[in-house]
Short mmCIF file of C-alpha atoms and ligand atoms in Angstrom, two decimals:
data_model
loop_
_atom_site.label_atom_id
_atom_site.label_comp_id
_atom_site.label_asym_id
_atom_site.label_seq_id
_atom_site.Cartn_x
_atom_site.Cartn_y
_atom_site.Cartn_z
CA MET A 1 2.00 -29.35 28.28
CA THR A 2 1.89 -30.49 24.71
CA ILE A 3 1.75 -28.07 21.79
CA THR A 4 -1.35 -27.43 20.29
CA PRO A 5 -2.66 -24.21 18.00
CA TYR A 6 -4.85 -24.63 20.25
CA SER A 7 -3.33 -23.44 23.36
CA ILE A 8 -1.57 -21.46 21.28
CA LEU A 9 -4.32 -19.68 20.22
CA LEU A 10 -5.80 -19.76 24.32
CA ARG A 11 -2.52 -17.78 25.43
CA LYS A 12 -1.93 -15.70 22.70
CA ARG A 13 -6.41 -14.78 22.72
CA ASP A 14 -5.72 -14.15 26.59
CA GLY A 15 -2.92 -11.36 26.19
CA GLU A 16 0.17 -13.81 27.05
CA SER A 17 3.40 -13.64 26.12
CA LEU A 18 4.37 -17.36 24.04
CA THR A 19 7.61 -19.21 24.36
CA GLU A 20 10.11 -19.24 21.91
CA ALA A 21 8.87 -23.38 21.18
CA GLU A 22 5.32 -21.76 21.14
CA ILE A 23 6.19 -19.73 17.58
CA ARG A 24 8.22 -22.74 16.41
CA HIS A 25 4.95 -24.56 16.64
CA LEU A 26 3.62 -21.82 14.65
CA VAL A 27 6.18 -21.31 12.62
CA ASN A 28 6.15 -24.46 11.30
CA GLY A 29 2.56 -24.85 10.90
CA ALA A 30 2.85 -21.69 8.21
CA CYS A 31 5.54 -23.61 5.86
CA GLY A 32 2.73 -26.36 5.71
CA GLU A 33 3.06 -28.36 9.12
CA GLY A 34 -0.70 -28.95 11.30
CA TRP A 35 -1.84 -25.27 11.27
CA SER A 36 -5.29 -24.38 9.20
CA ASP A 37 -5.52 -20.68 7.49
CA ALA A 38 -7.90 -20.61 10.02
CA GLN A 39 -5.93 -20.97 12.90
CA LEU A 40 -2.14 -19.10 11.15
CA GLY A 41 -5.29 -15.66 10.80
CA ALA A 42 -7.07 -16.52 14.84
CA PHE A 43 -2.94 -15.75 15.50
CA LEU A 44 -2.04 -13.24 13.09
CA MET A 45 -5.62 -11.19 14.54
CA ALA A 46 -4.35 -11.50 18.38
CA ALA A 47 -1.15 -10.37 17.79
CA VAL A 48 -2.14 -7.59 16.27
CA ILE A 49 -4.75 -6.99 19.14
CA ARG A 50 -2.94 -8.25 21.99
CA GLY A 51 0.51 -7.24 20.57
CA MET A 52 3.89 -9.44 20.80
CA ASP A 53 6.76 -8.48 23.01
CA THR A 54 11.05 -8.09 21.91
CA GLU A 55 12.09 -11.64 22.79
CA GLU A 56 8.49 -13.04 20.66
CA THR A 57 9.52 -10.36 18.26
CA HIS A 58 12.85 -11.41 17.72
CA ALA A 59 11.80 -15.22 18.48
CA LEU A 60 9.32 -14.95 15.29
CA THR A 61 11.83 -13.29 13.84
CA ARG A 62 14.59 -16.30 13.26
CA ALA A 63 12.37 -18.99 13.02
CA MET A 64 10.39 -17.06 9.59
CA LEU A 65 14.23 -16.78 9.19
CA GLU A 66 15.31 -20.52 9.86
CA SER A 67 12.13 -21.48 7.88
CA GLY A 68 13.75 -21.17 4.86
CA GLU A 69 17.12 -20.79 2.45
CA ARG A 70 20.13 -18.68 4.01
CA TRP A 71 23.07 -17.47 1.45
CA LYS A 72 25.76 -16.10 4.31
CA LEU A 73 27.59 -13.92 2.08
CA VAL A 74 29.11 -12.26 4.39
CA ASP A 75 31.03 -15.45 4.74
CA ASP A 76 32.31 -15.09 1.05
CA VAL A 77 31.55 -11.40 0.07
CA PRO A 78 33.82 -9.75 3.80
CA GLY A 79 31.77 -5.99 4.18
CA VAL A 80 29.14 -6.94 1.72
CA GLY A 81 26.01 -4.69 2.90
CA ASP A 82 22.16 -4.26 2.55
CA LYS A 83 20.07 -1.75 2.18
CA HIS A 84 15.77 -1.38 2.30
CA SER A 85 13.34 1.11 1.35
CA THR A 86 9.99 0.64 4.26
CA GLY A 87 8.29 2.35 0.80
CA GLY A 88 7.84 5.35 -0.98
CA VAL A 89 6.88 7.40 -4.03
CA GLY A 90 9.24 7.72 -6.35
CA ASP A 91 11.78 5.84 -4.37
CA LYS A 92 14.56 4.45 -6.64
CA ILE A 93 17.59 5.82 -4.37
CA SER A 94 18.48 1.59 -4.11
CA LEU A 95 19.33 1.72 -8.02
CA VAL A 96 21.39 5.28 -7.09
CA LEU A 97 22.47 3.87 -3.86
CA SER A 98 24.24 -0.32 -5.40
CA PRO A 99 26.26 1.20 -8.27
CA LEU A 100 27.52 4.79 -5.98
CA LEU A 101 29.07 2.26 -2.81
CA ALA A 102 30.53 -0.55 -5.37
CA ALA A 103 32.46 2.27 -7.00
CA CYS A 104 33.58 2.86 -3.45
CA GLY A 105 34.89 -0.77 -2.90
CA ILE A 106 31.69 -1.89 -0.36
CA PRO A 107 30.09 -4.18 -2.27
CA VAL A 108 25.74 -4.30 -1.83
CA ALA A 109 23.60 -7.06 -2.12
CA MET A 110 19.72 -6.31 -2.13
CA LEU A 111 16.37 -9.05 -2.91
CA THR A 112 14.00 -6.43 -3.85
CA GLY A 113 10.04 -6.92 -4.32
CA ARG A 114 7.66 -6.11 -6.27
CA GLY A 115 5.03 -2.39 -5.75
CA LEU A 116 2.82 -2.83 -2.92
CA GLY A 117 0.05 -1.17 -2.31
CA HIS A 118 0.84 2.89 -3.80
CA THR A 119 4.52 2.68 -4.20
CA GLY A 120 6.48 1.34 -6.33
CA GLY A 121 8.67 -2.19 -6.59
CA THR A 122 12.24 -1.88 -7.44
CA ALA A 123 11.72 -5.14 -9.19
CA ASP A 124 9.10 -3.96 -11.33
CA LYS A 125 11.24 -0.59 -12.59
CA LEU A 126 14.74 -2.49 -13.29
CA GLU A 127 11.75 -4.48 -15.61
CA SER A 128 11.68 -1.97 -17.86
CA ILE A 129 15.22 -2.50 -19.02
CA PRO A 130 15.12 -4.60 -22.24
CA GLY A 131 16.72 -8.42 -21.46
CA LEU A 132 17.77 -7.53 -17.28
CA SER A 133 16.32 -10.83 -15.26
CA LEU A 134 16.21 -10.67 -11.58
CA GLU A 135 16.84 -13.81 -10.92
CA LEU A 136 19.21 -14.00 -8.69
CA ASN A 137 20.82 -17.33 -6.65
CA ARG A 138 23.48 -17.58 -4.67
CA GLN A 139 25.76 -18.18 -6.88
CA LEU A 140 25.08 -15.52 -9.48
CA THR A 141 25.11 -13.51 -6.51
CA VAL A 142 29.06 -13.98 -5.08
CA GLU A 143 29.93 -13.82 -8.24
CA LEU A 144 28.08 -10.84 -9.10
CA LEU A 145 29.62 -9.44 -5.91
CA GLN A 146 32.83 -10.71 -6.70
CA ASP A 147 33.28 -8.45 -10.00
CA VAL A 148 31.33 -5.86 -10.09
CA GLY A 149 30.49 -4.87 -6.46
CA MET A 150 26.77 -4.64 -6.43
CA ALA A 151 23.91 -6.99 -7.50
CA ILE A 152 20.10 -6.87 -7.22
CA GLY A 153 17.30 -9.67 -7.74
CA MET A 154 14.04 -10.48 -6.32
CA ALA A 155 13.71 -12.77 -3.88
CA THR A 156 13.43 -16.73 -4.41
CA GLY A 157 10.89 -18.85 -3.59
CA GLU A 158 13.26 -20.76 -1.19
CA ILE A 159 13.75 -17.77 1.17
CA ALA A 160 10.95 -16.76 3.91
CA PRO A 161 8.58 -20.02 3.04
CA ALA A 162 7.28 -18.76 6.34
CA ASP A 163 6.89 -15.17 5.57
CA ARG A 164 5.00 -16.32 2.25
CA LYS A 165 2.01 -17.42 3.91
CA LEU A 166 1.44 -15.03 6.93
CA TYR A 167 1.70 -11.90 4.26
CA SER A 168 -0.69 -13.20 2.05
CA LEU A 169 -3.17 -14.37 4.99
CA ARG A 170 -2.51 -10.71 6.79
CA ASP A 171 -3.23 -9.55 3.47
CA VAL A 172 -6.73 -10.55 3.22
CA THR A 173 -6.86 -10.74 7.40
CA GLY A 174 -6.49 -6.92 8.20
CA THR A 175 -3.11 -7.68 10.48
CA VAL A 176 -0.65 -5.88 8.18
CA GLU A 177 -0.21 -2.78 11.22
CA SER A 178 1.72 -4.43 13.56
CA LEU A 179 5.28 -3.08 14.21
CA PRO A 180 6.17 -7.09 15.07
CA LEU A 181 4.08 -8.46 11.99
CA ILE A 182 6.21 -6.27 10.13
CA THR A 183 9.26 -6.26 11.30
CA SER A 184 9.70 -10.27 11.17
CA SER A 185 8.30 -10.08 7.66
CA ILE A 186 10.43 -7.05 5.99
CA LEU A 187 13.42 -9.04 7.91
CA SER A 188 12.77 -12.72 7.46
CA LYS A 189 13.71 -12.10 4.35
CA LYS A 190 16.28 -8.92 3.97
CA LEU A 191 18.03 -11.26 6.74
CA ALA A 192 18.19 -14.35 4.46
CA THR A 193 21.30 -12.55 2.21
CA GLY A 194 23.69 -12.78 5.23
CA THR A 195 25.42 -9.67 4.97
CA ALA A 196 27.02 -7.76 7.42
CA GLY A 197 25.97 -5.02 8.01
CA VAL A 198 21.92 -3.18 6.61
CA VAL A 199 21.01 0.31 6.90
CA PHE A 200 16.85 0.91 6.94
CA ASP A 201 15.57 4.50 5.15
CA LEU A 202 12.46 4.53 7.20
CA LYS A 203 9.90 6.67 4.80
CA THR A 204 7.13 8.86 6.99
CA GLY A 205 4.81 11.00 5.99
CA ASP A 206 1.41 10.53 3.32
CA GLY A 207 2.75 8.39 0.79
CA ALA A 208 4.83 6.07 3.54
CA PHE A 209 2.80 3.51 4.52
CA LEU A 210 3.67 4.79 8.42
CA THR A 211 2.65 8.58 8.21
CA GLU A 212 2.99 9.26 11.81
CA ILE A 213 7.04 10.52 12.91
CA ASP A 214 6.35 8.73 15.69
CA GLU A 215 5.04 5.26 14.90
CA GLY A 216 7.69 5.25 11.96
CA ARG A 217 10.53 6.19 15.03
CA ARG A 218 9.09 2.73 16.89
CA LEU A 219 9.58 0.46 13.95
CA ALA A 220 13.00 2.03 13.17
CA ARG A 221 14.30 0.93 16.49
CA MET A 222 12.64 -2.30 16.74
CA LEU A 223 14.16 -3.26 12.94
CA VAL A 224 17.34 -1.71 13.95
CA GLU A 225 17.45 -3.80 17.60
CA THR A 226 15.76 -7.57 16.37
CA SER A 227 19.09 -7.31 13.24
CA ARG A 228 20.80 -6.47 15.88
CA SER A 229 19.26 -9.57 18.34
CA LEU A 230 19.68 -11.98 14.96
CA GLY A 231 23.60 -11.01 14.11
CA THR A 232 23.53 -8.22 11.96
CA PRO A 233 24.35 -4.88 12.13
CA ALA A 234 21.39 -2.37 11.57
CA LYS A 235 20.92 1.65 11.56
CA ALA A 236 17.93 3.40 10.40
CA VAL A 237 17.34 6.40 8.38
CA ILE A 238 13.85 8.88 8.98
CA THR A 239 13.03 10.42 5.91
CA ASP A 240 10.13 12.59 4.76
CA MET A 241 7.46 11.39 2.32
CA ASN A 242 5.30 13.96 2.13
CA GLN A 243 6.06 14.50 -2.10
CA PRO A 244 7.44 12.28 -3.93
CA LEU A 245 10.70 11.77 -4.16
CA GLY A 246 13.13 13.66 -7.00
CA ARG A 247 11.36 14.31 -10.21
CA TRP A 248 9.51 11.47 -11.86
CA VAL A 249 7.58 9.12 -10.46
CA GLY A 250 6.57 5.14 -12.52
CA HIS A 251 9.09 3.14 -13.69
CA ALA A 252 10.46 3.44 -16.95
CA SER A 253 11.44 6.49 -15.73
CA GLU A 254 12.54 6.20 -12.22
CA VAL A 255 15.28 4.48 -14.08
CA LEU A 256 15.81 6.76 -16.91
CA GLU A 257 16.23 9.08 -13.20
CA THR A 258 19.06 6.26 -11.78
CA LEU A 259 20.14 7.15 -15.13
CA GLN A 260 19.99 11.34 -14.83
CA CYS A 261 21.98 11.00 -11.05
CA LEU A 262 24.37 8.45 -12.08
CA ASP A 263 25.77 10.57 -14.41
CA GLY A 264 25.78 13.44 -12.19
CA GLU A 265 22.13 15.51 -13.25
CA GLY A 266 19.63 13.91 -10.33
CA PRO A 267 17.69 16.17 -8.08
CA GLU A 268 19.43 18.03 -5.11
CA ASP A 269 16.64 15.21 -2.79
CA VAL A 270 17.30 12.34 -4.26
CA MET A 271 21.25 12.31 -4.39
CA GLU A 272 21.10 13.23 -0.21
CA VAL A 273 18.48 11.10 0.09
CA THR A 274 21.60 8.31 -0.86
CA TYR A 275 24.16 10.53 0.36
CA VAL A 276 22.94 10.02 3.91
CA LEU A 277 22.27 6.12 3.24
CA CYS A 278 25.72 5.48 1.63
CA LEU A 279 27.92 7.32 4.12
CA GLU A 280 25.59 5.32 7.15
CA LEU A 281 26.35 2.05 5.13
CA ALA A 282 29.59 2.46 5.54
CA GLN A 283 30.40 2.90 8.19
CA LEU A 284 28.30 1.30 9.98
CA LEU A 285 30.48 -1.97 8.29
CA GLY A 286 33.08 -0.28 9.40
CA LYS A 287 34.91 1.23 6.03
CA PRO A 288 33.65 5.30 6.49
CA LEU A 289 33.27 6.76 3.62
CA GLU A 290 32.86 10.91 2.85
CA ARG A 291 30.76 12.78 1.19
CA ARG A 292 33.07 13.99 -1.23
CA GLN A 293 34.49 10.29 -2.12
CA LEU A 294 30.51 9.85 -3.08
CA GLU A 295 30.23 12.57 -5.17
CA GLU A 296 34.06 11.92 -6.93
CA ALA A 297 32.46 8.37 -8.28
CA ILE A 298 29.46 10.04 -9.54
CA THR A 299 31.77 12.81 -11.74
CA SER A 300 34.23 10.80 -12.73
CA GLY A 301 31.43 8.42 -14.26
CA ALA A 302 32.91 5.95 -12.19
CA ALA A 303 29.50 4.81 -10.78
CA ARG A 304 27.69 5.41 -14.18
CA ARG A 305 30.62 2.25 -15.49
CA VAL A 306 29.01 -0.35 -11.95
CA PHE A 307 25.44 0.09 -12.88
CA ASP A 308 25.48 -0.27 -16.85
CA ARG A 309 28.20 -3.82 -16.40
CA TRP A 310 26.17 -5.12 -14.01
CA ALA A 311 22.72 -4.01 -16.01
CA ARG A 312 25.22 -6.90 -18.64
CA ILE A 313 25.92 -9.42 -16.19
CA GLN A 314 22.06 -9.34 -15.85
CA GLY A 315 21.18 -9.74 -18.97
CA ALA A 316 20.34 -6.05 -20.49
CA GLU A 317 19.99 -6.06 -23.90
CA GLU A 318 23.06 -4.69 -25.93
CA SER A 319 21.78 -2.69 -27.49
CA TRP A 320 19.24 -0.77 -24.31
CA LEU A 321 23.88 -0.56 -23.19
CA ASP A 322 24.65 1.53 -26.09
CA ASP A 323 21.62 4.02 -25.93
CA PRO A 324 19.46 3.33 -23.25
CA GLN A 325 16.20 4.59 -24.41
CA LEU A 326 13.53 4.49 -21.52
CA PRO A 327 9.91 5.60 -24.10
CA LEU A 328 7.17 6.92 -21.97
CA ALA A 329 2.68 6.54 -22.26
CA PRO A 330 2.46 8.86 -25.47
CA VAL A 331 -0.84 11.46 -23.90
CA GLU A 332 0.73 14.22 -22.37
CA VAL A 333 -1.22 16.60 -19.96
CA PRO A 334 0.46 19.20 -17.64
CA ILE A 335 -1.16 19.47 -14.21
CA LEU A 336 -1.26 23.32 -14.13
CA ALA A 337 -1.52 25.94 -10.85
CA PRO A 338 -5.03 27.12 -10.20
CA ARG A 339 -3.55 30.18 -8.61
CA PRO A 340 -0.92 32.12 -7.64
CA GLY A 341 0.74 31.10 -3.60
CA HIS A 342 2.77 28.58 -2.42
CA LEU A 343 2.30 24.20 -3.09
CA ALA A 344 1.91 23.02 0.31
CA LYS A 345 0.21 19.49 0.36
CA VAL A 346 0.50 17.37 -1.63
CA ALA A 347 -1.70 13.98 -1.50
CA ASN A 348 1.55 11.86 -2.04
CA ARG A 349 -0.20 8.32 -1.29
CA ARG A 350 -3.43 9.19 -3.46
CA LEU A 351 -0.42 10.02 -6.15
CA GLY A 352 0.78 6.69 -6.14
CA LEU A 353 -2.96 5.07 -6.22
CA LEU A 354 -3.85 7.30 -9.59
CA LEU A 355 -1.26 6.70 -10.97
CA SER A 356 -1.57 2.64 -10.13
CA THR A 357 -5.05 2.95 -11.65
CA ALA A 358 -3.51 3.92 -14.76
CA GLY A 359 -1.79 1.29 -14.95
CA GLY A 360 1.50 1.28 -13.20
CA GLY A 361 0.24 -1.09 -11.41
CA ARG A 362 -1.41 -4.30 -10.11
CA LYS A 363 -5.82 -4.99 -9.27
CA VAL A 364 -4.44 -8.80 -8.58
CA PRO A 365 -0.82 -10.60 -8.70
CA GLY A 366 -0.01 -11.78 -11.50
CA ASP A 367 -1.79 -7.89 -13.68
CA ARG A 368 1.14 -6.72 -16.55
CA ILE A 369 2.19 -3.11 -15.57
CA ASP A 370 2.53 -0.41 -17.63
CA HIS A 371 6.04 0.55 -17.70
CA GLU A 372 5.77 3.59 -19.88
CA VAL A 373 2.67 5.75 -17.36
CA SER A 374 4.62 8.20 -15.81
CA LEU A 375 4.58 11.49 -13.85
CA ARG A 376 7.03 14.51 -13.64
CA ILE A 377 7.16 16.29 -10.99
CA ASP A 378 8.41 19.95 -11.17
CA ALA A 379 7.54 22.04 -8.09
CA ARG A 380 7.90 21.47 -4.32
CA LEU A 381 6.57 21.81 -0.85
CA GLY A 382 7.05 25.43 -0.61
CA ASP A 383 7.63 26.39 -3.86
CA SER A 384 5.87 29.96 -4.49
CA VAL A 385 4.28 29.76 -7.49
CA GLU A 386 1.98 31.13 -10.34
CA GLU A 387 -1.51 31.04 -11.67
CA GLY A 388 -0.71 28.75 -14.77
CA GLN A 389 2.63 27.50 -13.53
CA GLU A 390 3.16 23.29 -14.55
CA LEU A 391 3.69 21.27 -11.16
CA ALA A 392 3.60 18.04 -12.87
CA ARG A 393 2.54 16.40 -16.03
CA LEU A 394 1.55 13.98 -16.87
CA TYR A 395 2.58 10.41 -19.47
CA LEU A 396 -0.77 8.86 -19.31
CA ARG A 397 -1.08 5.86 -22.52
CA LYS A 398 -4.72 6.95 -23.16
CA GLU A 399 -6.30 9.88 -22.77
CA ASP A 400 -9.20 10.11 -19.45
CA GLU A 401 -10.33 13.41 -18.34
CA GLU A 402 -12.26 12.15 -15.20
CA LEU A 403 -8.66 10.41 -13.78
CA VAL A 404 -7.13 13.40 -14.87
CA GLU A 405 -9.34 15.96 -12.50
CA HIS A 406 -8.25 13.16 -9.19
CA PHE A 407 -4.37 13.95 -10.29
CA ARG A 408 -4.84 18.20 -10.20
CA GLY A 409 -7.07 17.26 -7.00
CA CYS A 410 -4.04 15.98 -5.84
CA PHE A 411 -2.42 19.49 -5.64
CA GLY A 412 -3.42 22.20 -3.30
CA ILE A 413 -1.67 25.77 -3.64
CA GLU A 414 -2.65 28.02 -0.65
CA ASP A 415 -0.61 32.43 0.60
CA GLU A 416 1.20 29.83 2.49
CA GLY A 417 3.01 26.89 2.71
CA ASN A 418 6.02 24.89 3.56
CA SER A 419 9.52 23.12 2.35
CA PRO A 420 9.60 19.34 5.28
CA PRO A 421 11.92 18.61 6.15
CA LEU A 422 14.20 15.32 4.14
CA ILE A 423 15.87 13.51 6.68
CA TYR A 424 14.48 13.72 10.07
CA GLU A 425 17.00 12.09 11.96
CA THR A 426 19.26 7.78 12.14
CA VAL A 427 18.44 5.23 14.83
CA GLY A 428 20.55 3.36 15.84
N1 URA B 1 6.93 -5.38 3.67
C1 URA B 1 6.84 -6.59 4.31
O1 URA B 1 7.79 -6.99 3.44
N2 URA B 1 7.01 -6.95 5.17
C2 URA B 1 5.50 -6.31 5.86
O2 URA B 1 4.56 -6.69 6.90
C3 URA B 1 5.30 -4.77 5.30
C4 URA B 1 5.79 -4.11 4.33
#
C-alpha cells in the first residue's frame, strides 16, 4: 500500500506501531516534503496520546538525526566526549566540566542552546563574555579540539532540521511532554556531532522539566538506550534540581561563578556534580580518571588556563581576558528570612521564571536578554536561619516591589527542613 500522511495518521491515531519507512516519510515531511503543518501537528498529538514504542523511538531519532549535517568528530579527534543537561536553574556545569576534562586530556565538544522556559541557556550565558562567538563549524571545532581540547558553540541550522520544525510545532500544540519526542529531539542534535560518548545530566525536582524522579529515570533510560542503539555509548546521572545549583543564577553571574570554580573557589554542589559527571564521562570514553586528577587540574590552574585559551580563540576580547569583569544589574535587594527556622522550600522553577520576567529571559524568540539581572543564593535547603538573615540577594535593572514580593514568596521557612541529596543515581 502507498504510504501517505493520511495513512500514517490513521495508523498512529488507532495506536498502531509505525514502520521505519512510515517514520522516514514523516521526517521528510518535517523537512518540507509533502506534509502540511496540520498533519505534522496531528501526528505529534497522536504520538503523545498513543505513545511510541522502543523501535519507533529509535527509528524517529535516527531519521531526525539523518535529516541534517553530521560532523563525525570522532574521525578526527578520537576519544572526544560530550555532555548534555536536561536543564535547570543555575546550571553552569558544562562551562566548568569542559575545560576541566580538557585539562586532564579528554577533549569535549558541545553544541548548546538558548534558554528555554525557566532555565537559562549555556549559549546565552557565554554571550555575556565580550566578543565571544558561538558560531562553530566542523573544521573550527576540530581545530579547537586539537589545539585546546574543548569547543562550545550553538547548533547550526544545518543540524537536525526536522527537529527545528517539529519542536516549533510541539511548542504551540501542547505536545512537548512526551518522552519519545523529547528523546528524539535531544538526540537528533546531540548525536549529530559524532562524539565517542555522551553523559546526560538528568535533572529532577521542582526546577527541572521533569519534576518526578520516576519520570526522570524513564527519560534517562530512553536517552541512554537510544544513543547506544545509534552507536554512541552513553550514561546518565540523575541529579537534584529542587534548589538552584551553586551561589548564582543569571547570565553574567554564572560565568563569574564558572571562573570561581576554575580558580578553586567554586561552591561544593557545583564542584561535586561536575566531578561526578567528569568521572562518568571519562570512564565511558575508556580513559578513567581519579577525582584527585580533577582536583589537581583545578588547584594547578590548568583548567582555568584551558578556559582562557579557548575563550581567546573563540573571540573573547583581550581586555576582558586580562581583567574579566562581569557587571551585575544595579538595583540590589536582599531577601530576608521573615522568621527563625529552617529553609524548607525553594520554589525553584518560579525563581527561574521570575528572573526571566525581570529581563533574564525572552518573551518571544529574538528578544534581547539582560545578562546582568541575577540572583545570589545565600541559604541552602535544610539550613537553620535566624529572623532577618539574608537568604538571597537580587540584582535587578530597576526597582519593582511587586516582583520582589514574588521572589520573597519563593523561600519557605518552617520549623523543620531537609537537605535533598545532590546525586540520586547513575543510569547505564
Ligand atoms: N530539549 C530539546 O532539545 N528537546 C525537547 O524536546 C526537550 C528539551
